[in-house]
Coordinates of C-alpha atoms in Angstrom, one line a residue:
M1 CA -41.8 -48.1 -5.3
V2 CA -42.0 -50.1 -2.1
E3 CA -44.1 -52.7 -4.0
L4 CA -40.8 -53.8 -5.6
L5 CA -39.4 -54.9 -2.3
G6 CA -39.9 -58.6 -3.2
W7 CA -37.6 -58.2 -6.2
V8 CA -34.5 -57.4 -4.0
P9 CA -33.9 -61.1 -3.0
L10 CA -35.4 -62.4 -6.2
F11 CA -32.7 -61.1 -8.6
P12 CA -29.8 -63.0 -6.9
F13 CA -32.0 -66.1 -6.7
L14 CA -32.7 -65.8 -10.5
G15 CA -29.0 -65.5 -11.0
F16 CA -28.5 -68.7 -9.0
L17 CA -31.1 -70.6 -11.1
I18 CA -29.5 -69.4 -14.4
L19 CA -26.0 -70.4 -13.4
A20 CA -27.1 -73.7 -11.8
L21 CA -29.1 -74.8 -14.8
A22 CA -27.2 -73.3 -17.7
G23 CA -23.8 -72.3 -16.3
A24 CA -21.9 -75.0 -18.1
R25 CA -23.1 -73.6 -21.5
L26 CA -22.1 -70.0 -20.7
S27 CA -18.8 -68.3 -21.3
K28 CA -16.9 -66.8 -18.4
P29 CA -17.8 -63.2 -19.3
Q30 CA -21.5 -64.3 -19.4
I31 CA -21.2 -66.0 -16.1
A32 CA -19.7 -62.9 -14.5
W33 CA -22.5 -60.7 -16.0
V34 CA -25.1 -63.0 -14.5
G35 CA -23.4 -63.5 -11.2
V36 CA -22.3 -60.0 -10.6
G37 CA -25.1 -58.3 -12.5
S38 CA -27.9 -59.9 -10.5
V39 CA -26.4 -58.6 -7.2
A40 CA -25.8 -55.2 -8.8
V41 CA -29.4 -54.9 -9.8
S42 CA -30.5 -55.9 -6.3
A43 CA -28.1 -53.3 -4.8
L44 CA -29.4 -50.5 -7.1
L45 CA -33.0 -51.5 -6.2
A46 CA -32.1 -51.6 -2.5
A47 CA -30.5 -48.2 -2.7
W48 CA -33.6 -46.8 -4.4
L49 CA -35.9 -48.3 -1.8
G50 CA -33.6 -47.1 1.0
A51 CA -33.4 -43.6 -0.3
E52 CA -37.2 -43.4 -0.6
F53 CA -37.7 -44.8 2.9
L54 CA -35.2 -42.4 4.5
N55 CA -36.6 -39.4 2.7
G56 CA -40.1 -40.3 3.8
T57 CA -41.7 -40.6 7.3
L58 CA -39.5 -43.6 8.3
Q59 CA -42.7 -45.6 8.9
P60 CA -42.3 -49.4 8.6
Y61 CA -43.8 -51.0 5.5
S62 CA -45.0 -54.6 5.0
R63 CA -45.3 -56.3 1.7
V64 CA -47.2 -59.7 1.6
L65 CA -46.5 -61.6 -1.6
G66 CA -48.8 -64.5 -0.8
T67 CA -49.6 -67.2 1.6
W68 CA -46.7 -69.6 2.1
M69 CA -48.5 -72.2 4.1
A70 CA -51.9 -72.6 5.8
V71 CA -52.7 -75.3 8.3
G72 CA -55.9 -75.0 10.3
D73 CA -55.9 -71.6 11.9
L74 CA -52.2 -71.1 11.2
S75 CA -51.4 -69.0 8.1
V76 CA -47.8 -68.1 7.3
P77 CA -47.4 -65.4 4.6
F78 CA -44.5 -64.9 2.3
G79 CA -44.1 -61.4 3.5
F80 CA -41.4 -58.8 3.8
Y81 CA -41.0 -56.0 6.4
L82 CA -39.1 -52.8 5.7
D83 CA -37.9 -50.5 8.5
A84 CA -34.7 -48.6 9.4
L85 CA -33.1 -51.8 10.6
S86 CA -33.8 -53.8 7.5
V87 CA -32.8 -50.9 5.3
T88 CA -29.4 -50.9 7.1
M89 CA -29.0 -54.6 6.5
L90 CA -30.1 -54.2 2.8
F91 CA -27.3 -51.6 2.3
V92 CA -24.7 -53.9 3.9
V93 CA -25.8 -57.2 2.2
T94 CA -26.3 -55.8 -1.3
G95 CA -23.8 -53.0 -1.4
V96 CA -20.8 -54.7 0.1
G97 CA -22.0 -58.0 -1.4
F98 CA -21.8 -56.4 -4.9
L99 CA -18.3 -55.2 -4.4
I100 CA -17.2 -58.6 -3.2
H101 CA -18.9 -60.2 -6.3
L102 CA -17.1 -57.8 -8.6
Y103 CA -13.8 -58.6 -6.9
A104 CA -14.5 -62.3 -7.2
A105 CA -15.0 -62.0 -10.9
G106 CA -11.3 -61.3 -11.3
F107 CA -10.0 -63.4 -8.4
M108 CA -11.8 -66.6 -9.5
E109 CA -11.5 -66.2 -13.2
D110 CA -9.0 -69.0 -13.7
D111 CA -11.0 -71.5 -11.6
P112 CA -12.7 -74.3 -13.5
G113 CA -15.7 -74.0 -11.1
Y114 CA -16.4 -70.4 -12.1
A115 CA -20.2 -70.9 -12.8
R116 CA -20.7 -73.1 -9.7
F117 CA -18.9 -70.5 -7.5
F118 CA -21.2 -67.6 -8.6
A119 CA -24.3 -69.8 -8.3
Y120 CA -23.4 -70.5 -4.7
M121 CA -22.6 -66.8 -4.0
N122 CA -25.9 -65.7 -5.5
L123 CA -27.8 -68.3 -3.5
F124 CA -26.1 -67.1 -0.4
V125 CA -26.9 -63.5 -0.9
S126 CA -30.5 -64.3 -1.8
A127 CA -31.0 -66.3 1.4
M128 CA -29.4 -63.5 3.5
L129 CA -31.8 -61.0 2.0
V130 CA -34.8 -63.2 2.8
L131 CA -33.5 -63.5 6.4
V132 CA -33.3 -59.7 7.0
L133 CA -36.5 -58.8 5.2
A134 CA -38.8 -61.6 6.6
D135 CA -41.7 -60.3 8.6
N136 CA -42.2 -63.7 10.4
L137 CA -40.0 -66.2 12.1
V138 CA -40.8 -69.0 9.8
L139 CA -39.6 -67.1 6.7
L140 CA -36.6 -65.8 8.7
Y141 CA -35.8 -69.4 9.5
L142 CA -35.9 -70.2 5.8
G143 CA -33.3 -67.6 5.1
W144 CA -31.4 -68.7 8.1
E145 CA -31.1 -72.2 6.9
G146 CA -30.4 -71.0 3.3
V147 CA -27.4 -69.1 4.6
G148 CA -26.2 -72.2 6.4
L149 CA -26.5 -74.2 3.2
G150 CA -24.7 -71.6 1.2
S151 CA -21.9 -71.4 3.7
Y152 CA -21.4 -75.2 3.6
L153 CA -21.2 -75.1 -0.2
L154 CA -18.9 -72.1 -0.3
I155 CA -16.5 -73.1 2.5
G156 CA -16.1 -76.5 0.9
F157 CA -16.0 -75.1 -2.6
W158 CA -12.5 -76.6 -3.3
Y159 CA -13.8 -80.0 -2.2
E160 CA -10.9 -81.9 -3.7
D161 CA -8.9 -81.2 -0.6
P162 CA -10.4 -83.3 2.3
N163 CA -9.5 -80.5 4.8
N164 CA -11.8 -78.2 3.0
G165 CA -14.7 -80.7 3.2
Y166 CA -13.9 -81.1 6.9
A167 CA -14.1 -77.3 7.4
A168 CA -17.4 -77.1 5.6
R169 CA -18.9 -80.0 7.7
K170 CA -17.6 -78.4 10.9
A171 CA -19.3 -75.1 10.1
F172 CA -22.5 -76.8 9.2
V173 CA -22.6 -79.0 12.4
M174 CA -21.6 -76.2 14.8
T175 CA -24.2 -73.8 13.4
R176 CA -26.8 -76.5 13.4
I177 CA -26.5 -76.6 17.2
G178 CA -27.6 -73.0 17.3
D179 CA -30.2 -73.5 14.6
M180 CA -31.9 -76.1 16.7
A181 CA -32.0 -73.7 19.7
L182 CA -33.6 -71.1 17.5
L183 CA -36.2 -73.6 16.2
L184 CA -37.1 -74.5 19.8
G185 CA -37.4 -70.8 20.7
M186 CA -39.7 -70.3 17.7
I187 CA -41.9 -73.2 18.8
L188 CA -42.0 -71.9 22.4
L189 CA -43.0 -68.4 21.3
F190 CA -45.7 -69.8 19.0
M191 CA -47.1 -72.1 21.7
H192 CA -47.7 -69.3 24.1
L193 CA -48.3 -66.3 21.8
H194 CA -50.0 -68.0 18.9
T195 CA -48.3 -66.2 16.0
F196 CA -45.0 -66.2 14.1
D197 CA -45.3 -62.5 13.0
I198 CA -42.3 -60.8 14.6
Q199 CA -43.9 -57.5 15.3
T200 CA -47.0 -59.1 16.7
L201 CA -44.9 -61.5 18.8
M202 CA -43.0 -58.6 20.4
L203 CA -46.2 -56.7 21.2
R204 CA -47.9 -59.8 22.7
A205 CA -44.8 -60.7 24.7
T206 CA -44.5 -57.2 26.3
S207 CA -48.3 -57.1 27.1
Q208 CA -48.8 -60.7 28.3
W209 CA -45.5 -61.6 30.0
A210 CA -43.9 -60.0 33.1
S211 CA -40.3 -58.9 32.8
G212 CA -37.9 -61.5 34.2
A213 CA -40.5 -64.3 34.1
A214 CA -39.6 -67.8 33.1
L215 CA -41.2 -67.7 29.6
P216 CA -39.4 -64.6 28.2
V217 CA -36.1 -65.8 29.8
A218 CA -36.4 -69.2 28.2
A219 CA -37.4 -67.8 24.8
A220 CA -34.6 -65.3 24.9
A221 CA -32.1 -67.9 25.9
L222 CA -33.1 -70.1 23.0
L223 CA -32.8 -67.3 20.5
L224 CA -29.4 -66.4 21.9
G225 CA -28.3 -70.0 21.3
G226 CA -29.2 -69.6 17.6
A227 CA -27.4 -66.2 17.5
L228 CA -24.2 -67.7 19.0
G229 CA -24.0 -70.4 16.3
K230 CA -24.4 -68.1 13.3
S231 CA -22.3 -65.2 14.7
A232 CA -19.5 -67.5 16.0
Q233 CA -19.5 -66.4 19.6
L234 CA -18.4 -68.4 22.6
P235 CA -18.8 -71.4 22.8
L236 CA -19.9 -72.0 19.2
H237 CA -17.2 -70.0 17.5
T238 CA -14.6 -72.6 16.5
W239 CA -16.0 -73.1 13.0
L240 CA -15.1 -69.6 11.8
P241 CA -11.3 -69.8 11.7
D242 CA -11.5 -73.1 9.8
A243 CA -13.9 -71.5 7.3
M244 CA -10.9 -69.8 5.8
A245 CA -10.6 -73.0 3.7
G246 CA -13.0 -71.3 1.2
P247 CA -11.8 -68.8 -1.4
T248 CA -11.0 -65.3 -0.1
P249 CA -14.1 -63.6 -1.6
V250 CA -16.2 -66.2 0.3
S251 CA -14.3 -65.3 3.5
A252 CA -15.1 -61.6 2.9
L253 CA -18.8 -62.3 2.2
I254 CA -19.3 -64.5 5.2
H255 CA -17.3 -62.4 7.6
A256 CA -18.2 -58.9 6.6
A257 CA -21.6 -58.6 5.1
T258 CA -23.7 -61.6 5.7
M259 CA -23.6 -64.8 7.8
V260 CA -21.8 -63.7 10.9
T261 CA -24.1 -60.7 11.3
A262 CA -27.2 -62.8 11.2
G263 CA -27.1 -63.5 15.0
V264 CA -26.6 -59.8 15.7
Y265 CA -29.6 -59.0 13.5
L266 CA -31.7 -61.6 15.2
I267 CA -31.1 -60.2 18.7
A268 CA -31.6 -56.6 17.5
R269 CA -34.9 -57.6 15.7
T270 CA -36.3 -59.2 18.9
H271 CA -34.8 -56.7 21.3
A272 CA -38.1 -56.2 23.0
L273 CA -38.0 -59.9 24.1
F274 CA -34.4 -59.6 25.4
A275 CA -35.3 -56.4 27.3
M276 CA -37.9 -58.5 29.2
A277 CA -35.2 -61.0 30.1
P278 CA -32.5 -58.9 31.9
S279 CA -30.4 -61.9 32.9
I280 CA -30.2 -63.1 29.3
Q281 CA -29.4 -59.6 28.0
F282 CA -26.6 -59.3 30.5
A283 CA -25.4 -62.7 29.4
V284 CA -25.2 -61.4 25.9
A285 CA -22.9 -58.6 27.1
V286 CA -20.7 -61.0 29.1
I287 CA -20.4 -63.4 26.2
G288 CA -19.5 -60.6 23.9
A289 CA -16.8 -59.3 26.2
L290 CA -15.3 -62.7 26.8
T291 CA -15.4 -63.5 23.0
L292 CA -13.8 -60.2 22.0
L293 CA -10.9 -60.8 24.4
M294 CA -10.5 -64.5 23.6
A295 CA -10.5 -63.9 19.8
G296 CA -8.2 -60.9 20.1
C297 CA -5.6 -62.9 22.0
S298 CA -5.9 -65.7 19.5
A299 CA -5.4 -63.3 16.6
L300 CA -2.1 -62.1 18.2
A301 CA -0.6 -65.6 17.9
Q302 CA -1.7 -66.5 14.4
T303 CA 0.6 -66.6 11.4
D304 CA -1.9 -67.2 8.6
I305 CA -3.1 -63.9 7.2
K306 CA -6.7 -65.0 6.8
R307 CA -6.9 -66.7 10.2
I308 CA -5.8 -63.4 11.8
L309 CA -8.7 -61.7 10.1
A310 CA -11.0 -64.5 11.0
Y311 CA -10.3 -64.2 14.7
S312 CA -10.6 -60.4 14.3
T313 CA -14.1 -61.0 13.0
I314 CA -15.1 -63.1 16.0
S315 CA -13.7 -60.3 18.2
Q316 CA -15.6 -57.5 16.4
I317 CA -18.9 -59.5 16.4
G318 CA -18.2 -59.8 20.2
Y319 CA -18.2 -56.0 20.3
M320 CA -21.7 -56.0 18.7
F321 CA -23.0 -58.6 21.2
F322 CA -21.4 -56.5 23.9
A323 CA -23.3 -53.5 22.7
L324 CA -26.6 -55.4 22.4
G325 CA -26.2 -56.7 25.9
I326 CA -25.8 -53.2 27.4
G327 CA -28.9 -52.0 25.5
A328 CA -26.9 -50.0 23.0
W329 CA -29.0 -51.4 20.1
S330 CA -28.4 -48.6 17.6
S331 CA -24.6 -48.6 18.4
A332 CA -24.4 -52.4 17.7
I333 CA -26.0 -52.0 14.3
F334 CA -23.8 -48.9 13.6
H335 CA -20.8 -51.0 14.3
L336 CA -22.2 -53.8 12.1
L337 CA -22.4 -51.3 9.3
T338 CA -18.9 -49.9 9.7
H339 CA -17.4 -53.4 10.3
A340 CA -18.8 -54.5 7.0
F341 CA -16.8 -51.8 5.2
F342 CA -13.4 -52.3 6.9
K343 CA -13.5 -56.0 7.3
A344 CA -14.5 -56.5 3.6
L345 CA -11.6 -54.2 2.7
L346 CA -9.1 -56.2 4.8
F347 CA -10.2 -59.5 3.4
L348 CA -10.1 -58.4 -0.2
A349 CA -6.7 -56.7 0.4
A350 CA -5.5 -60.0 2.0
G351 CA -6.8 -61.8 -1.1
A352 CA -4.8 -59.4 -3.3
V353 CA -1.7 -60.2 -1.4
I354 CA -2.3 -64.0 -1.6
F355 CA -3.3 -63.7 -5.3
C356 CA 0.0 -61.9 -6.2
F357 CA 2.3 -63.6 -3.7
Y358 CA 1.9 -67.1 -5.1
H359 CA -0.9 -68.1 -2.8
E360 CA 1.2 -67.8 0.3
H361 CA -0.7 -67.3 3.6
N362 CA 2.1 -67.2 6.2
I363 CA 2.8 -63.5 7.0
F364 CA 6.3 -64.3 8.1
K365 CA 7.2 -65.4 4.6
M366 CA 6.2 -62.0 3.3
G367 CA 7.6 -58.5 3.9
G368 CA 8.4 -55.2 2.2
L369 CA 5.3 -55.4 0.0
R370 CA 4.4 -51.7 0.5
R371 CA 6.3 -50.7 -2.7
A372 CA 5.4 -53.7 -4.7
M373 CA 1.7 -53.6 -3.9
P374 CA 0.8 -50.0 -3.0
L375 CA -3.0 -50.4 -3.3
A376 CA -3.0 -53.4 -1.0
F377 CA -0.7 -51.5 1.4
V378 CA -3.0 -48.5 1.5
S379 CA -6.1 -50.7 1.9
F380 CA -4.5 -52.6 4.8
L381 CA -3.4 -49.3 6.4
I382 CA -6.9 -47.8 6.3
G383 CA -8.6 -51.0 7.2
S384 CA -6.4 -51.7 10.2
A385 CA -6.8 -48.1 11.4
A386 CA -10.6 -48.5 11.3
L387 CA -10.4 -52.0 12.8
S388 CA -8.4 -50.6 15.7
G389 CA -10.8 -47.6 16.1
L390 CA -8.3 -44.8 15.3
P391 CA -9.9 -41.4 14.8
F392 CA -11.2 -40.2 11.5
T393 CA -12.2 -43.7 10.4
S394 CA -15.6 -45.3 10.5
G395 CA -14.6 -47.9 13.1
Y396 CA -13.7 -45.1 15.5
Y397 CA -17.1 -43.6 15.6
S398 CA -19.0 -46.9 16.2
K399 CA -16.5 -48.5 18.6
H400 CA -16.0 -45.3 20.7
E401 CA -19.8 -44.9 21.0
I402 CA -20.1 -48.5 22.3
L403 CA -17.3 -48.1 24.9
A404 CA -18.7 -44.7 26.1
I405 CA -22.1 -46.3 26.7
A406 CA -20.5 -49.3 28.3
Y407 CA -18.9 -47.3 31.1
D408 CA -22.4 -46.0 32.0
V409 CA -23.7 -49.5 32.4
S410 CA -20.8 -51.4 33.8
P411 CA -17.2 -50.1 34.4
G412 CA -16.0 -53.7 34.4
L413 CA -17.4 -54.4 30.9
W414 CA -16.0 -51.1 29.8
M415 CA -12.5 -52.1 30.9
A416 CA -12.9 -55.4 29.0
G417 CA -13.8 -53.4 25.9
C418 CA -10.9 -51.1 26.2
L419 CA -8.5 -54.0 26.8
G420 CA -9.9 -55.5 23.6
A421 CA -9.2 -52.3 21.8
I422 CA -5.6 -52.4 22.9
I423 CA -5.2 -56.0 21.7
T424 CA -6.9 -55.1 18.4
G425 CA -4.4 -52.3 17.8
I426 CA -1.5 -54.8 18.4
Y427 CA -2.6 -57.6 16.1
S428 CA -3.9 -55.2 13.4
F429 CA -0.7 -53.3 13.0
R430 CA 1.4 -56.4 13.6
L431 CA -0.1 -57.7 10.4
V432 CA 0.6 -54.4 8.5
F433 CA 4.2 -54.1 9.7
V434 CA 5.2 -57.8 9.1
V435 CA 3.6 -58.0 5.6
F436 CA 4.4 -54.5 4.2
F437 CA 7.5 -53.4 6.0
G438 CA 10.9 -54.9 6.4
D439 CA 13.1 -56.5 3.7
Q440 CA 11.9 -56.8 0.2
P441 CA 11.1 -60.4 -0.6
Q442 CA 11.1 -62.2 -4.0
A443 CA 9.4 -60.6 -6.9
V444 CA 5.6 -60.3 -6.7
E445 CA 3.2 -60.6 -9.6
N446 CA 1.2 -57.4 -9.1
H447 CA -1.6 -57.8 -11.7
L448 CA -4.8 -57.3 -9.9
G449 CA -6.9 -55.8 -12.8
W450 CA -9.7 -53.3 -12.5
R451 CA -12.3 -55.8 -11.2
M452 CA -10.1 -56.4 -8.1
S453 CA -8.8 -52.8 -7.8
V454 CA -12.1 -50.9 -8.0
P455 CA -13.7 -52.6 -5.0
L456 CA -10.6 -51.9 -2.9
V457 CA -10.7 -48.2 -3.8
L458 CA -14.4 -47.9 -3.0
L459 CA -14.1 -49.8 0.2
C460 CA -11.2 -47.5 1.3
L461 CA -13.6 -44.6 0.8
L462 CA -16.4 -46.3 2.7
T463 CA -14.0 -47.2 5.5
V464 CA -13.0 -43.6 5.9
L465 CA -16.4 -42.0 5.3
G466 CA -18.7 -44.7 6.5
G467 CA -19.2 -43.1 9.9
M468 CA -21.3 -40.5 8.1
L469 CA -23.7 -43.1 6.6
R470 CA -25.5 -43.9 9.8
V471 CA -29.2 -44.8 9.3
P472 CA -31.5 -43.3 11.9
L473 CA -32.7 -46.2 14.1
D474 CA -34.8 -44.2 16.7
S475 CA -38.0 -45.6 15.1
V476 CA -36.9 -49.1 15.8
F477 CA -35.1 -49.1 19.1
P478 CA -35.8 -47.3 22.4
A479 CA -33.6 -44.4 23.4
L480 CA -30.9 -45.1 26.0
L481 CA -31.3 -43.5 29.4
S482 CA -28.6 -41.0 30.0
H483 CA -26.9 -40.4 33.4
E484 CA -25.3 -37.1 34.5
Q485 CA -21.7 -38.1 34.9
D486 CA -18.3 -36.8 34.0
F487 CA -16.9 -39.0 31.2
S488 CA -13.9 -36.9 30.3
L489 CA -11.2 -39.3 31.7
V490 CA -13.2 -42.2 30.3
S491 CA -13.3 -40.7 26.9
V492 CA -9.6 -40.0 26.9
F493 CA -8.7 -43.5 27.9
T494 CA -11.2 -44.9 25.3
L495 CA -9.5 -42.8 22.7
T496 CA -6.0 -43.7 23.9
A497 CA -6.6 -47.5 24.0
P498 CA -6.0 -48.3 20.3
F499 CA -3.0 -45.9 20.2
I500 CA -1.5 -48.0 23.0
G501 CA -1.9 -51.1 20.9
L502 CA -0.4 -49.3 17.9
L503 CA 2.6 -48.2 20.0
I504 CA 3.3 -51.7 21.2
A505 CA 3.1 -53.0 17.6
I506 CA 5.6 -50.3 16.5
L507 CA 8.0 -51.2 19.3
F508 CA 7.9 -55.0 18.6
Y509 CA 7.3 -55.3 14.9
L510 CA 8.4 -52.0 13.2
R511 CA 11.3 -50.6 15.1
G512 CA 12.4 -53.8 16.6
G513 CA 13.1 -52.1 20.0
Y514 CA 11.9 -55.2 21.7
S515 CA 12.6 -58.7 20.4
V516 CA 9.6 -60.8 19.8
R517 CA 11.6 -64.0 19.7
R518 CA 13.3 -63.2 23.0
F519 CA 9.9 -62.4 24.5
I520 CA 8.3 -65.7 23.5
G521 CA 11.5 -67.5 24.3
L522 CA 10.4 -67.3 28.0
G523 CA 8.9 -70.7 28.7
W524 CA 5.6 -69.5 30.2
I525 CA 5.1 -66.8 27.5
N526 CA 5.6 -69.4 24.8
Q527 CA 3.0 -71.7 26.5
I528 CA 0.5 -68.8 26.5
R529 CA 1.4 -68.2 22.8
I530 CA 0.7 -71.8 22.0
F531 CA -2.5 -71.7 24.0
C532 CA -3.7 -68.6 22.1
F533 CA -2.6 -70.1 18.8
N534 CA -4.8 -73.1 19.4
G535 CA -7.8 -70.8 20.1
W536 CA -7.6 -71.3 23.9
G537 CA -7.9 -75.0 23.4
M538 CA -11.6 -75.0 22.5
D539 CA -11.2 -77.5 19.7
A540 CA -9.2 -79.8 21.9
L541 CA -11.8 -79.5 24.6
Y542 CA -14.6 -80.4 22.2
D543 CA -12.5 -83.3 20.9
R544 CA -12.2 -84.7 24.4
V545 CA -15.6 -84.0 25.7
V546 CA -17.7 -84.6 22.6
V547 CA -15.9 -86.2 19.7
R548 CA -13.9 -88.9 21.4
P549 CA -16.8 -90.1 23.6
F550 CA -19.0 -90.2 20.5
K551 CA -16.5 -92.2 18.6
A552 CA -16.1 -94.6 21.6
I553 CA -19.9 -95.1 21.7
A554 CA -20.0 -95.6 17.9
W555 CA -17.2 -98.2 18.2
L556 CA -19.0 -100.1 21.0
N557 CA -22.2 -99.9 18.9
K558 CA -20.5 -100.9 15.7
D559 CA -22.8 -103.9 15.4
D560 CA -25.8 -101.6 16.0
V561 CA -27.7 -102.6 19.1
V562 CA -31.0 -101.3 17.8
D563 CA -30.7 -103.3 14.6
G564 CA -29.7 -106.3 16.8
I565 CA -33.1 -106.1 18.7
Y566 CA -35.0 -106.1 15.4
A567 CA -32.8 -109.0 14.1
A568 CA -33.5 -111.0 17.2
I569 CA -37.3 -110.5 16.8
A570 CA -37.0 -111.6 13.2
S571 CA -34.9 -114.6 14.1
L572 CA -37.4 -115.6 16.9
S573 CA -40.3 -115.3 14.4
Q574 CA -38.5 -117.5 11.9
K575 CA -37.8 -120.2 14.5
G576 CA -41.4 -120.0 15.8
H577 CA -42.5 -120.4 12.2
S578 CA -40.2 -123.4 11.7
M579 CA -41.6 -125.1 14.9
I580 CA -45.2 -124.6 13.8
S581 CA -44.4 -125.7 10.3
A582 CA -43.0 -128.9 11.6
T583 CA -46.4 -129.8 13.1
Q584 CA -47.9 -129.9 9.6
N585 CA -46.4 -133.4 8.7
G586 CA -49.5 -135.0 7.1
C587 CA -49.9 -137.6 9.8
V588 CA -53.6 -138.0 10.8
R589 CA -52.8 -139.6 14.2
W590 CA -50.6 -136.6 15.1
Y591 CA -53.4 -134.2 14.1
A592 CA -56.0 -136.2 16.2
T593 CA -53.6 -136.2 19.2
S594 CA -53.0 -132.4 18.8
M595 CA -56.8 -131.8 18.7
A596 CA -57.4 -133.9 21.8
L597 CA -54.6 -132.2 23.7
G598 CA -55.9 -128.8 22.7
T599 CA -59.4 -129.8 23.9
V600 CA -58.1 -130.9 27.3
I601 CA -56.2 -127.6 27.7
I602 CA -59.2 -125.5 26.8
I603 CA -61.4 -127.4 29.3
A604 CA -58.7 -127.1 32.0
I605 CA -58.5 -123.3 31.4
G606 CA -62.3 -123.0 31.6
W607 CA -62.4 -125.1 34.8
L608 CA -59.6 -123.2 36.5
S609 CA -61.1 -119.8 35.6

């Protein structure tokens, strides 16, 4: 059965080829069958492979399909690697990806670019599957770049609006910064360890390099740079909120199951290298803590329903980096799994609200939708509970585990994580109370259809029960060292943190016991709100530090100095040619004089030398 591993990414890629080449000649039902069906087949095959793997010995399996490139002694195979980590990622990418595709079949049905949309979605899923299955860094980088291309195409799908094109370019450029760091890290590893095979690289690194030495630190830092770009962590996070320009199913796919988890997967896959660079691993934890707080505060100030969820994604990926940095490798991947369920649920529920509420995004223009849209209301309620980490939801088990381990490593980091849990509770239920409670607004066209309703119901079940679907990762990651300490008070506060956020949201947004307008009416509070609304001013900072100086240099160089040098050389050559041509005038006496003068010069040179 494992011999079929190569077919998992192949089916979505075949769907992409069919839709790209013949999509214009297919009817919309046929397009949906190809686009959704190809991912469905891939999901079924992944489930079969995963079940066989989990019921077996959990031993990793490699499948080489052929040689991709061979140069001298270097041979890069087109090979896939299956272990508990890649099985988890297969479940996320194909399972959640299929539900999003099914939802998109209804959501995008009226769009004239129906075939193009599913072609891009299939390409995106195929690239992500190559990324998580690759057994070497070169093939992983192929999938990494494929995901970047797919995100550019999907974010800018409605390219008629210039703002959407800008958002797509911004995502591409910001992630390219990280991509270059990853490429340099790959080159550094190959130069010193002479292989691209990931498992061999990790073995050679641990056997040939000393912990904390310059080489593992430099290599880990470069890989971290790549992870920061793809997973939208400080300081390369600003592209993700603007990526909301794409259709809602795109937002769900990018934010829940695929692209933003690529950086988390990269660090987890190369965890042995990061363990040999303690300073970089600690930096991962600090960056994750800062990002989850920054993004959480920014989510509190947003009014666009999708941008709230976008900042929420940045914050939850921050929790995953936080876990990776403290060595809780399995917990990070567990949270990646549960996050895929509840974040996909929230985005698709938000899409249902937007779809039925005349494409309105501002939450303060909504209200009272719990009766008009009961399925979306229940979906938001369950998804927000899991996002906040309330008990009996999948998010509770993964987040509580991360925070419990964090206290053992660093009480300071644990406090940051708990503060982030409080903030998450506030903005999650702020969204629920503002959109679904309050006065009933104008009539809503509640016509989701089964293709949009079924994924919401299934994701609700996964969000509640997903904590029981944990894949055993002991064969991939080292066990954490446990310390004999009393964590009863820590556990109580960790459990209480999201309830504190929920209580604050109830007082401000449900009961109205405290006036939000009066609160932000205070000058300094309003300034903080504006600061958080603008994402802590990161875009303005980049504009002043990078964009404006670059534009100034471009204006100064509008005539192109480099081209001017070449133009001067060409002009000098032309003038020299004109001068020499002028000597060819057909006058014999001029020729004789020139020969005599040349003879004298040659004799003089010989005499002087």
